[in-house]
């Protein structure tokens, strides 16, 4: 890396993480090439447009593309810093799939040169950064890689996970603290110097394996704590209690902070990453594995309760509010709301009306179910039962006057003022699960 100049950067994978990262680095004045395997993604970005929904991203991308700081391509080119942000899903047995990371490594290996820094940002099982290093070493025997040779290596390799919240990605990309794990301390220092160019949060260096584990632990922590809240909600249903009231009161204890229950846990992080720990240490992770089961089980509890509610009111029109995996975003991956709604649509067909302001159309699994998409105003005008599955702001702000006469099943607790009588009617239904 030329210290006097701004490094040229190649970001591999231009999705929810890669594109905002590429744009923020470009805004800091570095010339950025974004690589993606999708021609559609590449063409969209080169027009200065975006293919994902994220607050303020479109304006930023338009600006850096028009100033010539960001461009996208399918073909790799030499750069000083490579940032990999490709998917890391799991397979049907919950085993992590790092094939995209290794594919990204195979793409960049031929253009690496002495002085380059390679940073993996994808959420990865412990040891992945070393596997990436081993693959580069195999493909480029001419380069000295870190950790395998005693001498000063030619390139630096580090792991730096992302912990941004969708909807606040641009702000959190720059302001959050970061853990930067080098294969060696020198690698960590090289990566640190790069992040200092655009991160205002504190950057803490460590080794690559600790940084990989830290990311997984953060999401497993969230999952376990949400599982506690979800279990409480099922217990409260069984006992005829209002879980929101119980949690509100318990949280007045100075050292208690119970999270909010919901229809399950979705997205590609919290519902996925704990499995990477379980896979790495199956016998040592009963709590983490059980939390996953509790959160998936909550989704089936919500389906059973919603089905009972809809069946008990055969003439009622039903609106399901939200499909996204969390509030105010257009991301529907692993979404419990989407799963619950599609199950109801398959069972009750035309009676189900789906409200999702962040979806232009219903996902594929709704085809031929008879369910239709309507907006929140139509739902409030025409539907008798409202099933709240996502706490989008646009739902949260609906005043009591517009929903007071509705039968509401609020899995997110967004309407604490909903008349008690209606809630008790829910609770009196015979529930399964
Ligand atoms: N989205 C989040 O909120 C979030 C938060 C923290 C961490 N992460 C992690 O970041 C990583 C990326 O997640 P994402 O949400 O940005 O994924 P994404 O699916 O939105 O984007 C990934 C992009 O990579 C491209 N791609 C796949 N293989 C490629 C290859 N070999 N070369 C070039 N491009 C390739 C895809 O076409 C896609 O555009 C994952 O490991 C994820 O777990 C995501």
XYZ file of C-alpha atoms and ligand atoms in Angstrom:
477
model
C 0.000 0.000 0.000
C 1.398 3.419 -0.890
C 1.307 5.371 2.365
C 1.404 8.790 0.716
C -1.544 7.985 -1.563
C -5.016 6.720 -0.877
C -5.097 2.969 -1.538
C -7.144 1.586 -4.397
C -9.739 -0.823 -3.070
C -11.621 -3.809 -4.479
C -14.804 -4.841 -2.650
C -15.942 -8.369 -3.547
C -19.717 -8.878 -3.216
C -21.991 -5.852 -3.550
C -24.952 -6.781 -1.358
C -26.344 -5.306 1.855
C -22.839 -5.093 3.358
C -20.521 -4.812 0.351
C -22.272 -1.979 -1.472
C -22.575 0.426 1.494
C -18.988 -0.443 2.474
C -17.740 0.264 -1.064
C -19.651 3.560 -1.128
C -18.346 4.706 2.265
C -14.743 3.879 1.304
C -15.211 5.760 -1.977
C -16.628 8.739 -0.061
C -13.358 8.772 1.925
C -11.613 9.443 -1.398
C -10.325 5.952 -2.285
C -10.894 4.657 -5.778
C -13.108 1.592 -5.390
C -13.877 -1.238 -7.782
C -16.876 -3.297 -6.704
C -16.966 -6.898 -7.923
C -20.102 -8.973 -8.171
C -21.083 -12.143 -10.000
C -24.441 -10.608 -10.956
C -24.431 -8.581 -14.184
C -27.689 -6.937 -13.082
C -26.072 -5.694 -9.866
C -23.005 -4.424 -11.754
C -25.112 -2.585 -14.376
C -27.393 -1.038 -11.738
C -24.478 0.350 -9.735
C -22.679 1.661 -12.814
C -25.842 3.667 -13.605
C -25.484 5.209 -10.123
C -28.529 3.277 -8.900
C -28.948 0.648 -6.173
C -30.586 -2.780 -6.048
C -31.244 -2.874 -2.289
C -33.167 -0.628 0.075
C -31.036 1.275 2.601
C -31.484 4.731 4.068
C -29.469 7.417 2.182
C -27.562 4.812 0.135
C -28.943 5.798 -3.269
C -27.739 9.402 -3.010
C -24.320 8.307 -1.777
C -23.843 5.719 -4.550
C -25.031 8.181 -7.186
C -22.509 10.741 -5.884
C -19.443 8.468 -5.744
C -20.241 6.821 -9.104
C -20.655 10.199 -10.817
C -17.352 11.422 -9.297
C -15.623 8.334 -10.730
C -14.712 6.983 -7.271
C -16.883 3.855 -7.456
C -17.426 1.532 -10.388
C -18.597 -2.064 -10.570
C -17.461 -5.009 -12.669
C -17.584 -8.769 -13.034
C -13.857 -9.028 -13.786
C -11.263 -8.477 -11.064
C -8.462 -5.902 -11.393
C -5.387 -5.219 -9.248
C -5.907 -3.109 -6.098
C -4.070 -2.339 -2.844
C -6.815 -3.524 -0.467
C -9.370 -6.296 -1.049
C -12.506 -6.457 1.107
C -14.595 -9.634 0.824
C -18.309 -9.375 1.711
C -19.932 -12.405 0.083
C -22.660 -14.597 1.616
C -21.906 -17.307 4.194
C -25.121 -19.345 4.438
C -25.577 -22.763 6.020
C -26.665 -25.992 4.377
C -29.691 -28.127 5.253
C -27.805 -29.642 8.220
C -26.883 -26.164 9.510
C -23.233 -26.645 8.500
C -21.615 -23.367 7.415
C -21.021 -22.980 3.686
C -17.837 -20.984 3.065
C -17.724 -21.797 -0.648
C -18.537 -18.170 -1.583
C -15.598 -16.925 0.507
C -13.251 -19.403 -1.119
C -14.638 -18.498 -4.569
C -13.944 -14.825 -3.816
C -10.421 -15.800 -2.746
C -9.907 -17.695 -6.019
C -11.037 -14.588 -7.918
C -8.593 -12.188 -6.269
C -5.582 -14.516 -5.858
C -4.277 -14.069 -9.436
C -4.042 -10.255 -9.121
C -2.506 -10.059 -5.626
C 0.880 -8.388 -5.370
C 3.357 -7.682 -2.589
C 2.038 -5.065 -0.151
C -1.660 -5.901 -0.651
C -4.073 -6.268 2.251
C -6.897 -8.846 2.097
C -9.753 -8.412 4.580
C -12.609 -10.853 5.073
C -15.808 -9.206 6.377
C -18.277 -12.061 5.787
C -19.562 -13.648 9.002
C -17.475 -16.813 9.115
C -16.869 -19.924 11.211
C -13.677 -19.867 13.254
C -10.696 -20.721 11.063
C -12.099 -19.405 7.763
C -9.553 -16.588 7.427
C -6.763 -19.161 7.780
C -8.440 -21.348 5.146
C -8.566 -18.332 2.840
C -4.876 -17.749 3.521
C -4.045 -21.406 2.774
C -5.923 -21.236 -0.516
C -4.097 -18.059 -1.558
C -0.791 -19.707 -0.576
C -1.627 -22.687 -2.792
C -2.646 -20.570 -5.768
C 0.233 -18.103 -5.397
C 3.373 -19.967 -4.294
C 5.334 -16.910 -5.455
C 3.861 -14.790 -2.609
C 4.906 -15.105 1.043
C 1.665 -15.326 3.046
C 1.358 -14.472 6.758
C 1.640 -17.067 9.507
C 3.204 -19.766 7.344
C 6.653 -18.288 6.885
C 9.063 -16.901 9.462
C 10.034 -13.952 7.274
C 8.003 -10.805 6.693
C 5.119 -11.836 4.467
C 4.358 -10.154 1.126
C 0.676 -9.680 1.874
C -1.478 -9.093 4.947
C -4.695 -11.002 5.694
C -7.208 -10.038 8.357
C -10.756 -10.640 9.486
C -13.034 -7.730 10.348
C -16.714 -8.527 10.895
C -19.587 -6.178 10.301
C -22.152 -5.480 13.026
C -24.408 -2.939 11.304
C -28.169 -2.678 11.690
C -30.103 -2.648 8.401
C -31.786 0.744 8.055
C -28.834 2.436 9.817
C -26.006 0.847 7.844
C -24.280 4.036 6.642
C -24.248 5.573 10.080
C -23.155 2.384 11.845
C -20.492 1.520 9.245
C -18.595 4.614 10.252
C -19.540 5.000 13.918
C -19.563 1.444 15.317
C -16.478 0.043 17.046
C -14.744 -2.686 15.045
C -12.767 -5.794 16.010
C -9.916 -6.323 13.572
C -8.290 -9.736 13.714
C -5.027 -10.276 11.896
C -3.521 -13.626 10.973
C -0.509 -11.968 12.626
C -0.309 -8.730 14.665
C 1.311 -7.075 11.653
C -1.678 -8.027 9.471
C -4.008 -6.503 12.086
C -2.011 -3.252 12.054
C -2.175 -3.049 8.232
C -5.951 -3.599 8.256
C -6.322 -1.090 11.111
C -4.566 1.587 9.071
C -7.092 0.995 6.290
C -10.203 1.144 8.499
C -8.949 4.324 10.187
C -9.558 6.054 6.855
C -13.343 5.800 7.154
C -14.274 4.446 10.608
C -14.846 6.914 13.448
C -15.652 4.195 16.027
C -12.851 2.604 18.029
C -10.937 -0.101 16.133
C -9.562 -2.820 18.400
C -7.024 -5.297 17.078
C -6.879 -8.995 17.907
C -6.134 -12.280 16.148
C -8.282 -13.560 13.272
C -9.833 -16.506 15.135
C -10.906 -14.342 18.093
C -12.460 -11.791 15.729
C -14.351 -14.555 13.885
C -15.668 -15.951 17.179
C -16.566 -12.487 18.497
C -18.982 -11.920 15.620
C -20.665 -15.305 16.143
C -20.882 -14.728 19.892
C -22.580 -11.358 19.430
C -25.385 -12.911 17.415
C -25.674 -16.013 19.606
C -26.005 -13.668 22.610
C -28.924 -11.901 20.914
C -30.523 -15.203 19.926
C -30.326 -16.681 23.426
C -31.803 -13.539 24.988
C -34.613 -13.305 22.438
C -35.327 -16.993 23.084
C -35.840 -16.170 26.763
C -38.380 -13.468 25.824
C -40.106 -15.785 23.349
C -40.338 -18.573 25.902
C -41.868 -16.114 28.379
C -44.465 -15.128 25.769
C -45.526 -18.752 25.281
C -45.648 -19.332 29.047
C -47.717 -16.150 29.450
C -50.154 -17.337 26.775
C -50.549 -20.599 28.628
C -51.198 -18.758 31.911
C -53.456 -16.079 30.388
C -50.974 -13.313 31.219
C -49.998 -10.273 29.162
C -46.301 -10.882 28.463
C -45.694 -7.223 27.610
C -46.963 -6.139 31.004
C -44.833 -8.769 32.761
C -41.682 -7.730 30.866
C -42.369 -4.027 31.400
C -42.612 -4.583 35.145
C -39.624 -6.979 35.359
C -37.442 -4.496 33.481
C -37.963 -1.968 36.279
C -35.441 -4.104 38.203
C -32.128 -2.240 37.876
C -30.246 -5.302 36.600
C -32.927 -6.916 34.410
C -33.350 -6.087 30.735
C -35.555 -8.649 28.998
C -35.763 -8.251 25.227
C -39.001 -8.159 23.222
C -40.726 -11.328 22.056
C -41.770 -11.640 18.437
C -42.958 -14.228 15.908
C -39.539 -15.921 15.895
C -36.093 -14.800 14.805
C -35.282 -14.136 11.169
C -32.687 -12.655 8.870
C -29.415 -14.093 7.727
C -27.460 -13.240 10.896
C -29.088 -14.029 14.245
C -30.987 -17.045 12.915
C -27.893 -18.392 11.138
C -24.677 -17.508 12.975
C -25.344 -19.415 16.239
C -25.277 -22.600 14.151
C -21.668 -21.826 13.198
C -20.732 -22.129 16.887
C -22.871 -25.241 17.382
C -21.270 -26.821 14.325
C -17.784 -26.040 15.664
C -18.480 -27.467 19.155
C -21.667 -29.591 19.042
C -21.316 -31.194 22.476
C -20.482 -27.943 24.263
C -23.415 -25.852 23.021
C -26.714 -27.118 24.528
C -27.854 -23.589 25.427
C -27.177 -22.056 22.011
C -28.807 -24.985 20.210
C -31.860 -24.886 22.493
C -32.278 -21.136 21.944
C -32.438 -21.767 18.193
C -35.130 -24.390 18.827
C -37.117 -22.052 21.093
C -37.056 -19.232 18.533
C -38.075 -21.518 15.660
C -40.736 -23.036 17.931
C -42.159 -19.574 18.612
C -42.946 -19.246 14.909
C -45.028 -22.435 15.045
C -46.761 -21.226 18.198
C -47.732 -18.006 16.368
C -49.028 -20.004 13.390
C -51.164 -22.179 15.673
C -52.535 -19.168 17.535
C -53.243 -17.205 14.335
C -54.941 -20.206 12.725
C -57.149 -20.649 15.796
C -58.076 -16.965 15.665
C -58.940 -17.015 11.949
C -60.864 -20.292 12.230
C -62.907 -18.964 15.152
C -64.129 -16.051 13.010
C -65.077 -17.606 9.672
C -66.597 -14.421 8.218
C -63.749 -12.128 9.188
C -61.314 -10.639 6.691
C -57.752 -10.925 7.940
C -54.791 -8.585 7.454
C -51.265 -9.806 8.177
C -49.042 -6.806 8.853
C -45.469 -7.221 7.636
C -43.318 -9.795 5.848
C -39.806 -8.435 6.533
C -37.580 -10.084 9.132
C -37.432 -6.873 11.143
C -38.835 -3.341 11.212
C -38.447 -0.779 8.434
C -36.404 -2.823 5.972
C -37.052 -4.658 2.699
C -35.151 -7.814 3.660
C -37.336 -10.934 3.686
C -34.648 -13.593 4.135
C -35.399 -16.231 6.793
C -38.308 -14.058 7.898
C -40.721 -15.637 10.398
C -43.391 -13.079 9.403
C -43.153 -14.237 5.806
C -43.320 -17.890 6.846
C -46.327 -17.360 9.140
C -48.215 -15.322 6.525
C -47.590 -17.795 3.713
C -48.840 -20.650 5.932
C -52.021 -18.659 6.654
C -52.381 -17.805 2.948
C -52.120 -21.467 1.963
C -54.728 -22.407 4.556
C -57.193 -19.527 4.296
C -56.591 -18.233 0.744
C -58.587 -15.135 -0.201
C -59.344 -14.272 3.405
C -55.701 -13.314 3.940
C -54.627 -9.767 3.021
C -50.942 -8.986 3.222
C -49.671 -5.517 4.118
C -45.978 -4.985 3.390
C -45.017 -1.452 2.346
C -41.449 -2.589 1.599
C -42.483 -5.224 -0.996
C -43.487 -4.262 -4.544
C -45.212 -7.627 -4.897
C -45.831 -10.752 -2.864
C -43.035 -13.376 -2.754
C -43.268 -16.395 -5.028
C -44.778 -18.756 -2.432
C -47.973 -16.657 -2.371
C -48.678 -17.453 -6.042
C -52.009 -19.262 -6.430
C -52.894 -18.977 -2.734
C -55.557 -16.338 -3.394
C -54.007 -13.987 -0.823
C -53.672 -10.391 -2.007
C -51.454 -7.455 -1.118
C -53.189 -4.310 0.131
C -51.988 -1.151 1.855
C -52.437 -0.314 5.531
C -55.305 2.113 4.841
C -57.300 -0.555 2.985
C -56.541 -3.043 5.754
C -57.852 -0.672 8.414
C -60.945 0.039 6.343
C -61.836 -3.488 5.258
C -60.301 -6.102 7.585
C -61.704 -7.321 10.905
C -58.671 -9.167 12.241
C -55.177 -7.637 12.285
C -52.195 -9.916 12.873
C -49.117 -7.778 13.590
C -45.952 -9.644 12.584
C -43.476 -6.805 11.967
C -43.101 -3.569 13.934
C -42.732 -1.249 10.931
C -43.131 2.404 12.010
C -46.023 2.799 9.574
C -47.979 0.211 11.619
C -46.818 1.463 15.012
C -48.253 4.947 14.410
C -51.798 3.775 13.574
C -53.904 5.537 16.222
C -56.176 3.568 18.510
C -59.268 5.186 16.979
C -58.565 3.400 13.675
C -58.134 -0.067 15.202
C -60.175 -0.022 18.410
C -62.930 -2.223 16.939
C -60.501 -4.762 15.418
C -59.540 -8.131 16.732
C -55.782 -7.786 17.092
C -53.095 -10.426 17.522
C -50.029 -8.285 18.168
C -46.930 -10.516 18.159
C -44.648 -7.477 18.439
C -46.357 -5.527 21.206
C -46.590 -2.341 19.135
C -50.064 -1.365 20.354
C -50.062 -1.546 24.178
C -53.215 0.612 24.232
C -55.271 -1.948 22.260
C -58.446 -2.571 24.316
C -57.933 -5.345 26.818
C -61.282 -6.982 26.004
C -60.122 -7.761 22.469
C -56.904 -9.309 23.738
C -58.747 -11.497 26.190
C -60.895 -12.748 23.362
C -57.654 -13.889 21.690
C -56.483 -15.566 24.854
C -59.762 -17.446 25.355
C -59.331 -19.230 22.021
C -58.276 -22.797 22.400
C -54.630 -22.813 21.511
C -52.387 -25.548 20.311
C -48.647 -25.631 21.064
N -26.860 -7.888 5.856
C -26.477 -7.686 7.099
O -27.144 -6.983 7.854
C -25.193 -8.282 7.623
C -24.707 -7.818 8.847
C -23.510 -8.317 9.324
C -22.831 -9.297 8.589
N -23.336 -9.748 7.415
C -22.569 -10.758 6.691
O -21.985 -10.147 5.556
C -21.868 -11.095 4.496
C -22.562 -10.556 3.259
O -23.936 -10.415 3.566
P -24.919 -9.540 2.668
O -26.146 -9.370 3.482
O -24.219 -8.346 2.142
O -25.182 -10.568 1.473
P -25.959 -10.273 0.097
O -26.544 -11.567 -0.326
O -26.834 -9.076 0.250
O -24.794 -9.859 -0.910
C -23.778 -10.698 -1.321
C -23.369 -10.296 -2.728
O -22.225 -11.066 -3.066
C -22.335 -11.466 -4.439
N -21.461 -12.617 -4.636
C -21.655 -13.914 -4.295
N -20.580 -14.649 -4.607
C -19.668 -13.807 -5.162
C -18.357 -13.973 -5.679
N -17.746 -15.155 -5.658
N -17.744 -12.897 -6.190
C -18.345 -11.681 -6.203
N -19.595 -11.449 -5.711
C -20.238 -12.511 -5.185
C -23.809 -11.721 -4.624
O -24.178 -11.660 -5.993
C -24.427 -10.586 -3.788
O -24.655 -9.426 -4.557
C -22.476 -12.394 5.024
O -21.466 -13.191 5.562
C -23.384 -11.917 6.131
O -23.611 -12.899 7.103
C -24.493 -9.269 6.915
